[in-house]
XYZ file of C-alpha atoms in Angstrom:
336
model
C 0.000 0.000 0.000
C 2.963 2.725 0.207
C 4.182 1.737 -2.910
C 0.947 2.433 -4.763
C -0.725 5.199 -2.127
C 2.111 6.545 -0.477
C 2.815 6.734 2.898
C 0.044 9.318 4.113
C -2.283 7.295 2.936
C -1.314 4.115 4.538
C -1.100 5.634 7.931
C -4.316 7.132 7.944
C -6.128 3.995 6.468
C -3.110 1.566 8.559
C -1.944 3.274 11.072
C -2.306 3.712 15.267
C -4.937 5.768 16.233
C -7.576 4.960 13.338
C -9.621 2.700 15.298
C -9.589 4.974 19.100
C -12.544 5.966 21.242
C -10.747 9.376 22.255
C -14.104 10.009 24.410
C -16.310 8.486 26.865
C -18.623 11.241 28.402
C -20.360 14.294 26.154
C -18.392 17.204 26.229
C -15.043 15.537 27.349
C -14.170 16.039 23.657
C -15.059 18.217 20.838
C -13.650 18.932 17.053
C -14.338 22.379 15.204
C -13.355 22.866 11.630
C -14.218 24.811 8.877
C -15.759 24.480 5.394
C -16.193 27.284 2.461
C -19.453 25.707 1.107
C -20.355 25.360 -2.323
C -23.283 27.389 -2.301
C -23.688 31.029 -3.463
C -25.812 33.138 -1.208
C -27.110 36.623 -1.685
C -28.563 39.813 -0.064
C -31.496 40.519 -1.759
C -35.268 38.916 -0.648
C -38.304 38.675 -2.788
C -40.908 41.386 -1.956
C -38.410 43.084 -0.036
C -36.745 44.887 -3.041
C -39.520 46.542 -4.642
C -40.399 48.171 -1.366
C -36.790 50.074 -1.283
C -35.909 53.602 -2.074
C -33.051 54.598 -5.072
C -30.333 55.324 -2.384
C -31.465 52.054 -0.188
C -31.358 49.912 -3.521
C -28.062 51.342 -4.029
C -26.367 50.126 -0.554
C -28.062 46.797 -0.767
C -26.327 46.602 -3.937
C -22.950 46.969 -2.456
C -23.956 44.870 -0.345
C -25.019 42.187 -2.576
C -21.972 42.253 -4.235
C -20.169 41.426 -0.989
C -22.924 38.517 0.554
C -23.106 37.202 -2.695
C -20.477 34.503 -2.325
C -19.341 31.435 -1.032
C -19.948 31.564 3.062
C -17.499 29.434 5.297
C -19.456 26.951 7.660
C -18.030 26.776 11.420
C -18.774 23.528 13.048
C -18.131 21.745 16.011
C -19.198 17.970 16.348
C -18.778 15.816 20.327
C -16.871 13.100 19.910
C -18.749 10.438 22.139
C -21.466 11.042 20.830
C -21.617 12.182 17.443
C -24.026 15.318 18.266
C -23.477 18.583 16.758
C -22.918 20.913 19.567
C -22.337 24.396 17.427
C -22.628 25.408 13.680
C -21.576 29.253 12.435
C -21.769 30.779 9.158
C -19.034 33.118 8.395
C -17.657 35.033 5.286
C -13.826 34.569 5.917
C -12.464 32.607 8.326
C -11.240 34.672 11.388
C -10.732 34.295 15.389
C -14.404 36.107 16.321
C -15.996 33.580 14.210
C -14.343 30.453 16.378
C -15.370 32.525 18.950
C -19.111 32.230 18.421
C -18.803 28.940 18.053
C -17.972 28.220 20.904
C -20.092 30.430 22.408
C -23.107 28.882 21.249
C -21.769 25.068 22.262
C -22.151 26.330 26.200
C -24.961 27.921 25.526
C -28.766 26.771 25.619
C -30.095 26.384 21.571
C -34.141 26.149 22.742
C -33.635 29.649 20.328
C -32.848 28.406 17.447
C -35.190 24.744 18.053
C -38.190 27.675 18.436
C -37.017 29.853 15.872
C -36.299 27.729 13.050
C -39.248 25.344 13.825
C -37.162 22.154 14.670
C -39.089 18.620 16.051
C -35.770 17.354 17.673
C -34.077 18.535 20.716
C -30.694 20.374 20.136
C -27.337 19.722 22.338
C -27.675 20.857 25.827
C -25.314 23.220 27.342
C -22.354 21.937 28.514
C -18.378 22.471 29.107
C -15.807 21.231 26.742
C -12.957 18.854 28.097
C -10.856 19.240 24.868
C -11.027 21.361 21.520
C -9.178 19.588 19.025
C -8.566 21.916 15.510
C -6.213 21.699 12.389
C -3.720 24.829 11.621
C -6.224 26.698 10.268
C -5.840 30.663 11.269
C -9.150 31.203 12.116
C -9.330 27.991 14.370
C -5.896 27.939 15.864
C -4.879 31.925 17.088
C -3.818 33.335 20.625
C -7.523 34.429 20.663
C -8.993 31.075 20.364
C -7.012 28.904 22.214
C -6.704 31.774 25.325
C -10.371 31.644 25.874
C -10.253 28.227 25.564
C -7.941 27.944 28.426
C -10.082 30.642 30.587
C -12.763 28.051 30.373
C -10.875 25.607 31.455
C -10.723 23.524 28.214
C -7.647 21.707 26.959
C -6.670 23.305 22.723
C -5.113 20.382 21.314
C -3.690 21.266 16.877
C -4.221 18.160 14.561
C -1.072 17.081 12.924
C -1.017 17.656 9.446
C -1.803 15.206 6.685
C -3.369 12.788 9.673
C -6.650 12.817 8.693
C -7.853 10.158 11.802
C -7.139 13.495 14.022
C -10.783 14.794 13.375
C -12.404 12.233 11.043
C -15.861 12.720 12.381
C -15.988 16.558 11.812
C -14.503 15.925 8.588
C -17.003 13.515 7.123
C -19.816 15.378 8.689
C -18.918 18.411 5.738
C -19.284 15.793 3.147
C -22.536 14.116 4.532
C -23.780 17.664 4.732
C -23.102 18.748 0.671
C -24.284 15.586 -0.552
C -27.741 15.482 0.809
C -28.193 19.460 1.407
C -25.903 21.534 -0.147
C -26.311 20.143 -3.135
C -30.124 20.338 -3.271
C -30.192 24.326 -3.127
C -29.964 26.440 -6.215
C -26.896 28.298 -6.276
C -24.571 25.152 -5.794
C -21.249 25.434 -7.184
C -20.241 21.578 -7.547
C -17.533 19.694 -5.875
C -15.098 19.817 -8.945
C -14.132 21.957 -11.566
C -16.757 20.948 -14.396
C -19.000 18.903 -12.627
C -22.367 21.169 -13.627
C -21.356 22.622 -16.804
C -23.062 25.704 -18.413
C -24.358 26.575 -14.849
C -23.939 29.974 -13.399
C -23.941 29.216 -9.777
C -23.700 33.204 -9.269
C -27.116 34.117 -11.322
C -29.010 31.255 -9.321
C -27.493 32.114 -6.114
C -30.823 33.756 -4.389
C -30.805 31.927 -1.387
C -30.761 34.328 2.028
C -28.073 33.887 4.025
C -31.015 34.198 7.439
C -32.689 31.412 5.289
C -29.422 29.156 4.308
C -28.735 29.033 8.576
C -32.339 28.182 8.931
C -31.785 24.810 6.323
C -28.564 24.198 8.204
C -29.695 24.654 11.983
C -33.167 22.413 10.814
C -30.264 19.536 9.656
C -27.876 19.934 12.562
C -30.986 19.243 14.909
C -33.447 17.109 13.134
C -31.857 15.117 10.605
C -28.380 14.278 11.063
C -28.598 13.517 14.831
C -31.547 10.732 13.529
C -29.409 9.389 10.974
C -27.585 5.881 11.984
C -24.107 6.340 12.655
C -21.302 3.606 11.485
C -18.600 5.716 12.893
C -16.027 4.252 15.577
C -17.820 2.883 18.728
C -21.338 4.210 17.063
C -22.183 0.487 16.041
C -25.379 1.942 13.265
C -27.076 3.684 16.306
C -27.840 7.642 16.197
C -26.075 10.547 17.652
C -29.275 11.639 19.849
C -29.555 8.186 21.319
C -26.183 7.715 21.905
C -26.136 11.563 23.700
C -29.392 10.629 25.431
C -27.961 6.943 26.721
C -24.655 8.384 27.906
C -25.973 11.619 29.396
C -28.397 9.054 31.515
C -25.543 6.489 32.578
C -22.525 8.951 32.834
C -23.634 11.999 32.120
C -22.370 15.142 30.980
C -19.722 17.855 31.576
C -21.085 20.593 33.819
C -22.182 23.835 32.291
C -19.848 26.574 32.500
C -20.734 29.534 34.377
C -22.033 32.725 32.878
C -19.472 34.909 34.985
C -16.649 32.825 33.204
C -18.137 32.708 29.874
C -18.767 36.167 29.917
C -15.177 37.164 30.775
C -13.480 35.156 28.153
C -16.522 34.623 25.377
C -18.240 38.203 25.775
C -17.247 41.369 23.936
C -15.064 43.647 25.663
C -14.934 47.133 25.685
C -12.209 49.734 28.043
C -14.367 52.759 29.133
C -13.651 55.849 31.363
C -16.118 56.878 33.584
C -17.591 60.232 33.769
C -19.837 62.536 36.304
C -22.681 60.862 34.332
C -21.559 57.245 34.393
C -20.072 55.118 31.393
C -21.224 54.680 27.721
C -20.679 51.406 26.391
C -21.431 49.206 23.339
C -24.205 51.559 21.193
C -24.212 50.291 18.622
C -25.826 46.989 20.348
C -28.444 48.754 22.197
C -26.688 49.388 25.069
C -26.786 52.672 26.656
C -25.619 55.076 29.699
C -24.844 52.959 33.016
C -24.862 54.813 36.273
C -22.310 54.494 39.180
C -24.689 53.228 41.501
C -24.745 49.966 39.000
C -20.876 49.467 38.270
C -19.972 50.906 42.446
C -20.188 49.826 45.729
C -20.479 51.898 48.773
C -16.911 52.286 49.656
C -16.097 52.557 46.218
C -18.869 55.630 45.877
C -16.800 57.998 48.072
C -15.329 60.781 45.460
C -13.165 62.031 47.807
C -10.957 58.889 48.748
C -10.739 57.733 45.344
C -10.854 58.098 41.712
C -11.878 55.904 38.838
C -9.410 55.932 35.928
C -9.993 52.688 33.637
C -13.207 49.826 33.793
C -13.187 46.976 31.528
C -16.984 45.714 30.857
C -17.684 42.651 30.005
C -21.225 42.180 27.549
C -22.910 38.642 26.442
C -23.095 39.128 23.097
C -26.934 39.290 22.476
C -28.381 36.204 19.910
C -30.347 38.529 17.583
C -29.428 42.390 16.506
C -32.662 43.701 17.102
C -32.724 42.235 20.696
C -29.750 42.988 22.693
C -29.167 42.896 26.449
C -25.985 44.470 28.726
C -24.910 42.303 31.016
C -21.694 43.969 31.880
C -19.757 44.235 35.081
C -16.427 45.736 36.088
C -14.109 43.061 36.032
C -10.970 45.738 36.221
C -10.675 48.694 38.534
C -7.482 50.987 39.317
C -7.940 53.076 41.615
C -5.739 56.398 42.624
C -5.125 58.073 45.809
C -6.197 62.127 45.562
């Protein structure tokens, strides 16, 4: 077999580690990688466009020209049990990206099951023992793997060309654009040449809003019903398998929302003035008092004053809904 594959090839298909259970509890393991998916999505919604003005028609068209293009898929699969724990769609693949994905695997997804209309029951919350990624920048950078490690999470890098690193994440990609991607107008192909005189780009109308709908409705109702052959899986199904070993061993705890905030949240350095601090308003966020960020020693003028606050904020799940849950988490104080 190294004579006629080569020697990559025989140790992935040959060599130690093909045939591991790396995981025995849900959450004590978890891989993340990320796909650009052969799909063309764009800006523009039917019945929405006719309804603009010149000058609105002529920023959606800008930015039209930017959405409409392939989107990278974030996704992050438990290794006991198969489950998908986190998907993310992205345009490029960068650090705040890897970010959200994680956020949203310790998070509650009874949003999105509600939202998108799903039957099955999502991934609960839960901590992450491990995070195993490839070298990817937008997976493996000081920002990733340093909240990882404020969670208390273990960042391990795949080696390269060792494909039995991550093979369930892996295969989950191609599952995914062979019985959905594929489906949706706007599909590019696998190959060079594989759908000839199509324009992928002219039938690209799908909504991005709509394109995370198809994809959370799969990640929760289909693929965690479909039977598994994987390592250890035996032909039985992801939500079973979560649902057996959450009942016999259960799962990692949650982590809590002080922690996740601090190294999950966005951040923001503010100085306080005679009215209070200003942070995040673009989000919704607006004017916060001292008698919120203070206590009453820290309330005396006189003693001391305030010269730097570092505010913490849970990003909120939709733009048009946002909450501050901020709190000082850095205070330096100076004698008068």
């Amino acid at each position: 077999m190294v004579a006629t594959k080569g020697e990559n090839y025989t140790r992935n298909k040959r060599g130690r580690g093909s045939t591991d259970i790396r995981a025995l509890l849900v959450g004590e393991m978890a891989y993340i990688d990320e796909c650009k998916l052969s799909l063309i999505t764009t800006a523009k919604e039917q019945g929405f466009w006719e309804r603009l003005s010149d000058g609105d028609r002529k920023a959606l068209k800008k930015i039209d020209e930017f959405v409409q293009q392939r989107l990278h898929l974030l996704l992050m699969i438990d290794v006991a049990s198969r489950m998908p724990l986190a998907w993310v769609l992205s345009d490029k693949p960068k650090a705040e990206a890897t970010l959200a994905l994680v956020r949203m695997a310790t998070r509650d997804k009874t949003r999105e099951k509600i939202k998108y209309g799903c039957q099955g029951d999502p991934a609960p919350a839960m901590g992450i023992g491990s995070i195993m990624s490839d070298n990817g920048s937008g997976l493996r950078n000081k920002v990733v793997i340093g909240a990882a490690l404020g969670l208390g999470s273990r960042y391990v890098v795949g080696r390269t060309h060792a494909s039995t690193d991550r093979t369930n994440v892996e295969r989950s990609f191609g599952t995914l654009e062979s019985q959905v991607i594929k489906l949706i107008h706007g599909y590019t192909g696998r190959r060079p040449g594989e759908l000839p005189s199509y324009d992928a780009t002219a039938n690209g109308v799908l909504v991005t809003e709509e394109l995370y709908g198809i994809l959370t409705r799969y990640f929760i109702d289909e693929y965690p019903s479909r039977r598994h052959m994987g390592i250890g899986m035996d032909g039985r199904r992801p939500a079973e398998v979560a649902k057996e070993l959450n009942e016999t061993r259960g799962l990692l705890r949650p982590i809590k929302e002080d922690t996740r905030r601090i190294h999950l949240g966005w951040k923001q350095s503010v100085t306080p003035t005679d009215e209070g601090v200003r942070t995040f308003p673009a989000s919704g966020t607006t004017r916060m008092s001292f008698s919120a960020l203070l206590t009453a020693t820290q309330k005396q003028r006189s003693r001391c004053s305030l010269t730097l606050r570092t505010l913490h904020m849970s990003p909120p799940l939709s733009p048009m809904k946002s909450k501050c849950f901020g709190f000082v988490s850095k205070l330096q104080r100076s004698q008068i």
